mmCIF file of C-alpha atoms in Angstrom:
data_model
loop_
_atom_site.group_PDB
_atom_site.id
_atom_site.type_symbol
_atom_site.label_atom_id
_atom_site.label_comp_id
_atom_site.label_asym_id
_atom_site.label_seq_id
_atom_site.Cartn_x
_atom_site.Cartn_y
_atom_site.Cartn_z
ATOM 1 C CA UNK U 1 0.226 -0.190 -0.232
ATOM 2 C CA UNK U 2 2.928 2.191 0.248
ATOM 3 C CA UNK U 3 3.483 5.066 -2.326
ATOM 4 C CA UNK U 4 6.691 3.501 -3.791
ATOM 5 C CA UNK U 5 4.905 0.217 -4.123
ATOM 6 C CA UNK U 6 2.003 1.417 -6.127
ATOM 7 C CA UNK U 7 3.383 3.603 -8.440
ATOM 8 C CA UNK U 8 6.445 4.783 -10.929
ATOM 9 C CA UNK U 9 6.930 8.334 -10.028
ATOM 10 C CA UNK U 10 8.344 8.938 -13.456
ATOM 11 C CA UNK U 11 5.246 8.983 -14.955
ATOM 12 C CA UNK U 12 3.820 12.112 -13.210
ATOM 13 C CA UNK U 13 4.941 15.574 -12.584
ATOM 14 C CA UNK U 14 3.734 15.159 -9.019
ATOM 15 C CA UNK U 15 6.763 12.738 -8.384
ATOM 16 C CA UNK U 16 8.610 14.932 -5.736
ATOM 17 C CA UNK U 17 5.853 15.580 -4.195
ATOM 18 C CA UNK U 18 4.404 11.899 -3.581
ATOM 19 C CA UNK U 19 7.729 11.050 -2.676
ATOM 20 C CA UNK U 20 7.469 13.015 0.360
ATOM 21 C CA UNK U 21 4.569 10.593 1.819
ATOM 22 C CA UNK U 22 4.888 6.803 3.096
ATOM 23 C CA UNK U 23 1.042 6.114 2.215
ATOM 24 C CA UNK U 24 -0.395 7.734 -1.129
ATOM 25 C CA UNK U 25 -3.517 9.166 0.526
ATOM 26 C CA UNK U 26 -1.146 11.348 2.938
ATOM 27 C CA UNK U 27 -0.746 13.560 -0.217
ATOM 28 C CA UNK U 28 -4.504 14.427 -1.036
ATOM 29 C CA UNK U 29 -4.750 17.279 1.475
ATOM 30 C CA UNK U 30 -2.167 19.218 -0.201
ATOM 31 C CA UNK U 31 -3.324 18.647 -3.906
ATOM 32 C CA UNK U 32 -4.439 22.070 -4.102
ATOM 33 C CA UNK U 33 -1.385 23.942 -2.613
ATOM 34 C CA UNK U 34 0.996 21.727 -5.007
ATOM 35 C CA UNK U 35 -0.864 22.411 -8.145
ATOM 36 C CA UNK U 36 -0.893 26.314 -7.559
ATOM 37 C CA UNK U 37 2.795 25.876 -6.693
ATOM 38 C CA UNK U 38 3.575 23.906 -9.969
ATOM 39 C CA UNK U 39 1.632 25.739 -12.318
ATOM 40 C CA UNK U 40 3.379 28.715 -11.496
ATOM 41 C CA UNK U 41 6.821 27.260 -12.812
ATOM 42 C CA UNK U 42 5.260 25.569 -15.792
ATOM 43 C CA UNK U 43 7.004 26.268 -18.877
ATOM 44 C CA UNK U 44 4.901 29.187 -20.628
ATOM 45 C CA UNK U 45 6.006 27.837 -24.192
ATOM 46 C CA UNK U 46 4.491 24.551 -23.686
ATOM 47 C CA UNK U 47 1.334 25.501 -21.238
ATOM 48 C CA UNK U 48 -1.149 28.112 -21.351
ATOM 49 C CA UNK U 49 -2.785 29.770 -18.544
ATOM 50 C CA UNK U 50 -6.413 29.868 -20.315
ATOM 51 C CA UNK U 51 -8.204 31.078 -17.296
ATOM 52 C CA UNK U 52 -6.783 32.048 -13.662
ATOM 53 C CA UNK U 53 -4.689 28.803 -12.239
ATOM 54 C CA UNK U 54 -6.061 26.682 -15.197
ATOM 55 C CA UNK U 55 -3.044 25.666 -17.221
ATOM 56 C CA UNK U 56 -3.357 23.560 -20.212
ATOM 57 C CA UNK U 57 -0.776 22.137 -22.301
ATOM 58 C CA UNK U 58 -0.555 23.130 -25.964
ATOM 59 C CA UNK U 59 -1.127 19.934 -27.338
ATOM 60 C CA UNK U 60 -4.065 19.107 -25.232
ATOM 61 C CA UNK U 61 -7.912 18.886 -26.618
ATOM 62 C CA UNK U 62 -10.246 20.629 -24.529
ATOM 63 C CA UNK U 63 -14.133 20.133 -25.642
ATOM 64 C CA UNK U 64 -15.688 23.630 -25.681
ATOM 65 C CA UNK U 65 -18.754 21.982 -23.279
ATOM 66 C CA UNK U 66 -16.512 20.907 -20.714
ATOM 67 C CA UNK U 67 -15.778 22.793 -17.734
ATOM 68 C CA UNK U 68 -12.446 22.825 -16.031
ATOM 69 C CA UNK U 69 -12.319 24.638 -12.985
ATOM 70 C CA UNK U 70 -9.200 26.127 -10.775
ATOM 71 C CA UNK U 71 -6.582 25.032 -9.864
ATOM 72 C CA UNK U 72 -5.906 22.675 -12.717
ATOM 73 C CA UNK U 73 -3.236 21.139 -14.851
ATOM 74 C CA UNK U 74 -3.867 18.884 -18.219
ATOM 75 C CA UNK U 75 -0.642 17.677 -19.246
ATOM 76 C CA UNK U 76 0.495 17.005 -23.158
ATOM 77 C CA UNK U 77 -1.792 15.119 -25.804
ATOM 78 C CA UNK U 78 -4.545 14.643 -23.037
ATOM 79 C CA UNK U 79 -8.080 14.841 -24.114
ATOM 80 C CA UNK U 80 -10.991 16.177 -22.126
ATOM 81 C CA UNK U 81 -14.281 15.379 -23.996
ATOM 82 C CA UNK U 82 -17.547 16.720 -24.143
ATOM 83 C CA UNK U 83 -19.176 17.590 -20.897
ATOM 84 C CA UNK U 84 -16.253 16.273 -18.486
ATOM 85 C CA UNK U 85 -16.736 18.439 -15.041
ATOM 86 C CA UNK U 86 -13.330 19.061 -13.946
ATOM 87 C CA UNK U 87 -14.280 20.875 -10.408
ATOM 88 C CA UNK U 88 -10.747 21.777 -9.642
ATOM 89 C CA UNK U 89 -7.271 20.733 -7.745
ATOM 90 C CA UNK U 90 -6.627 18.404 -10.658
ATOM 91 C CA UNK U 91 -3.426 17.651 -11.716
ATOM 92 C CA UNK U 92 -4.039 15.441 -15.040
ATOM 93 C CA UNK U 93 -1.072 13.713 -16.619
ATOM 94 C CA UNK U 94 -0.073 13.318 -20.415
ATOM 95 C CA UNK U 95 -1.931 11.719 -22.678
ATOM 96 C CA UNK U 96 -4.881 11.167 -20.389
ATOM 97 C CA UNK U 97 -8.668 10.631 -21.579
ATOM 98 C CA UNK U 98 -11.238 12.611 -19.243
ATOM 99 C CA UNK U 99 -14.451 11.182 -20.937
ATOM 100 C CA UNK U 100 -17.867 12.733 -21.288
ATOM 101 C CA UNK U 101 -19.925 13.239 -17.808
ATOM 102 C CA UNK U 102 -16.918 12.730 -16.171
ATOM 103 C CA UNK U 103 -16.373 14.334 -12.872
ATOM 104 C CA UNK U 104 -12.743 15.055 -11.304
ATOM 105 C CA UNK U 105 -12.069 16.716 -8.101
ATOM 106 C CA UNK U 106 -8.946 16.734 -5.823
ATOM 107 C CA UNK U 107 -7.120 14.056 -7.747
ATOM 108 C CA UNK U 108 -3.923 13.405 -9.456
ATOM 109 C CA UNK U 109 -4.059 11.142 -12.579
ATOM 110 C CA UNK U 110 -0.828 9.893 -13.701
ATOM 111 C CA UNK U 111 0.261 9.469 -17.340
ATOM 112 C CA UNK U 112 -2.068 7.349 -19.717
ATOM 113 C CA UNK U 113 -4.915 7.274 -17.380
ATOM 114 C CA UNK U 114 -8.253 6.927 -18.629
ATOM 115 C CA UNK U 115 -11.398 7.380 -17.204
ATOM 116 C CA UNK U 116 -13.458 7.985 -20.359
ATOM 117 C CA UNK U 117 -17.297 7.254 -19.724
ATOM 118 C CA UNK U 118 -19.660 8.557 -16.839
ATOM 119 C CA UNK U 119 -16.802 8.220 -14.049
ATOM 120 C CA UNK U 120 -16.657 10.191 -10.971
ATOM 121 C CA UNK U 121 -13.387 10.430 -9.357
ATOM 122 C CA UNK U 122 -12.764 12.359 -6.265
ATOM 123 C CA UNK U 123 -10.088 12.630 -3.302
ATOM 124 C CA UNK U 124 -8.290 9.827 -5.283
ATOM 125 C CA UNK U 125 -5.091 8.824 -7.153
ATOM 126 C CA UNK U 126 -4.859 7.032 -10.108
ATOM 127 C CA UNK U 127 -1.443 5.481 -11.202
ATOM 128 C CA UNK U 128 0.081 5.319 -14.485
ATOM 129 C CA UNK U 129 -2.231 3.530 -17.207
ATOM 130 C CA UNK U 130 -4.909 2.945 -15.048
ATOM 131 C CA UNK U 131 -8.488 2.557 -16.755
ATOM 132 C CA UNK U 132 -12.028 2.870 -15.204
ATOM 133 C CA UNK U 133 -14.816 1.127 -17.375
ATOM 134 C CA UNK U 134 -17.982 3.077 -18.219
ATOM 135 C CA UNK U 135 -19.779 4.116 -15.062
ATOM 136 C CA UNK U 136 -17.154 3.031 -12.336
ATOM 137 C CA UNK U 137 -16.651 5.833 -9.707
ATOM 138 C CA UNK U 138 -14.876 6.037 -6.587
ATOM 139 C CA UNK U 139 -17.179 6.978 -3.611
ATOM 140 C CA UNK U 140 -15.042 9.254 -1.373
ATOM 141 C CA UNK U 141 -17.259 9.797 2.088
ATOM 142 C CA UNK U 142 -18.705 7.196 4.083
ATOM 143 C CA UNK U 143 -22.513 7.019 4.897
ATOM 144 C CA UNK U 144 -21.944 7.959 8.449
ATOM 145 C CA UNK U 145 -19.300 10.575 7.429
ATOM 146 C CA UNK U 146 -16.824 9.084 10.265
ATOM 147 C CA UNK U 147 -13.160 9.359 9.377
ATOM 148 C CA UNK U 148 -11.890 6.382 6.513
ATOM 149 C CA UNK U 149 -9.514 3.650 7.380
ATOM 150 C CA UNK U 150 -7.882 1.307 4.885
ATOM 151 C CA UNK U 151 -8.929 -2.233 5.694
ATOM 152 C CA UNK U 152 -6.157 -4.960 5.121
ATOM 153 C CA UNK U 153 -7.146 -8.446 6.426
ATOM 154 C CA UNK U 154 -7.609 -7.785 9.935
ATOM 155 C CA UNK U 155 -5.816 -4.501 10.157
ATOM 156 C CA UNK U 156 -7.408 -1.233 9.762
ATOM 157 C CA UNK U 157 -5.284 1.824 9.130
ATOM 158 C CA UNK U 158 -6.416 4.998 10.242
ATOM 159 C CA UNK U 159 -6.120 7.915 7.381
ATOM 160 C CA UNK U 160 -7.423 11.001 9.367
ATOM 161 C CA UNK U 161 -9.458 11.683 6.230
ATOM 162 C CA UNK U 162 -13.556 12.583 6.238
ATOM 163 C CA UNK U 163 -12.669 12.274 2.451
ATOM 164 C CA UNK U 164 -10.690 9.632 0.732
ATOM 165 C CA UNK U 165 -11.835 7.556 -2.431
ATOM 166 C CA UNK U 166 -9.525 5.174 -3.992
ATOM 167 C CA UNK U 167 -5.954 4.864 -5.095
ATOM 168 C CA UNK U 168 -5.116 2.970 -7.851
ATOM 169 C CA UNK U 169 -1.597 1.620 -8.632
ATOM 170 C CA UNK U 170 -0.330 1.324 -12.105
ATOM 171 C CA UNK U 171 -2.174 -0.461 -14.815
ATOM 172 C CA UNK U 172 -5.066 -1.133 -12.477
ATOM 173 C CA UNK U 173 -8.323 -2.175 -14.827
ATOM 174 C CA UNK U 174 -11.654 -1.507 -13.042
ATOM 175 C CA UNK U 175 -14.617 -3.277 -14.493
ATOM 176 C CA UNK U 176 -18.053 -0.909 -15.677
ATOM 177 C CA UNK U 177 -20.239 0.384 -13.211
ATOM 178 C CA UNK U 178 -18.058 -0.758 -10.225
ATOM 179 C CA UNK U 179 -18.102 1.030 -6.922
ATOM 180 C CA UNK U 180 -14.697 2.025 -5.294
ATOM 181 C CA UNK U 181 -15.723 2.285 -1.633
ATOM 182 C CA UNK U 182 -13.995 5.181 0.733
ATOM 183 C CA UNK U 183 -10.348 4.030 1.478
ATOM 184 C CA UNK U 184 -9.952 1.400 -1.383
ATOM 185 C CA UNK U 185 -6.454 0.759 -2.433
ATOM 186 C CA UNK U 186 -5.789 -1.665 -5.399
ATOM 187 C CA UNK U 187 -2.270 -2.678 -6.042
ATOM 188 C CA UNK U 188 -0.403 -2.618 -9.440
ATOM 189 C CA UNK U 189 -1.459 -4.971 -12.391
ATOM 190 C CA UNK U 190 -4.775 -5.764 -10.579
ATOM 191 C CA UNK U 191 -8.261 -5.834 -12.184
ATOM 192 C CA UNK U 192 -11.623 -5.404 -10.740
ATOM 193 C CA UNK U 193 -14.924 -7.535 -12.642
ATOM 194 C CA UNK U 194 -17.408 -5.604 -13.751
ATOM 195 C CA UNK U 195 -20.405 -4.406 -10.899
ATOM 196 C CA UNK U 196 -18.267 -5.060 -8.265
ATOM 197 C CA UNK U 197 -18.369 -3.169 -4.837
ATOM 198 C CA UNK U 198 -14.939 -2.723 -3.577
ATOM 199 C CA UNK U 199 -13.543 -2.115 -0.141
ATOM 200 C CA UNK U 200 -9.928 -2.238 1.736
ATOM 201 C CA UNK U 201 -6.603 -3.234 0.115
ATOM 202 C CA UNK U 202 -6.584 -5.380 -3.077
ATOM 203 C CA UNK U 203 -2.773 -6.650 -3.365
ATOM 204 C CA UNK U 204 -0.798 -6.392 -6.591
ATOM 205 C CA UNK U 205 -1.398 -8.787 -9.361
ATOM 206 C CA UNK U 206 -4.623 -9.784 -8.205
ATOM 207 C CA UNK U 207 -8.366 -10.461 -9.590
ATOM 208 C CA UNK U 208 -11.194 -9.087 -7.552
ATOM 209 C CA UNK U 209 -14.307 -11.106 -8.686
ATOM 210 C CA UNK U 210 -17.707 -11.130 -7.963
ATOM 211 C CA UNK U 211 -18.881 -11.008 -4.602
ATOM 212 C CA UNK U 212 -15.646 -10.058 -3.055
ATOM 213 C CA UNK U 213 -13.582 -13.224 -3.972
ATOM 214 C CA UNK U 214 -9.511 -12.173 -4.703
ATOM 215 C CA UNK U 215 -7.312 -14.564 -6.786
ATOM 216 C CA UNK U 216 -3.877 -13.991 -7.861
ATOM 217 C CA UNK U 217 -3.033 -13.722 -11.495
ATOM 218 C CA UNK U 218 -1.439 -16.671 -12.918
#
């Protein structure tokens, strides 16, 4: 579940920021300030500040119907499609797809992440080449509004956070219409079946099947 185990940090502009934290969810509360500091030093030959504190790479494609709120950074060759809703505090990497009706809030998306159809991603970090199938979402607040804990077997790790969606390691595939409950952490190269309700820690190189059965990839 540690930051160094989940991600190849060379695949994000947030590398130096994320290196400070043993666990990735520790970075969530500072994403806004980090984006503001990074945006101020971006290469002006490569990025355009299209609105106050909204920086978009000159090769990125933003649909006219998309909303991009501050602070936000959109990376190289990234596509933000029709009616996407980026509420702010979003670092979207290079070669990403933010699809129709997808909503982002307080997130870091590594390079080559795809959230292409009807996704909600809030208070979350998505690793390199992770992909969320159509309709899959992160649920970032518990129904009883208590602080989120990460469940790993019999161990419960307190995060101290009221809002924490999910952390997806590199190359994670989430099936269509799945719900990642607050405090979900999915290890590198793991797959989640469609229509899953996921909670807690899923080890790397695993398959999360219907009914919560977890098997190792062969």
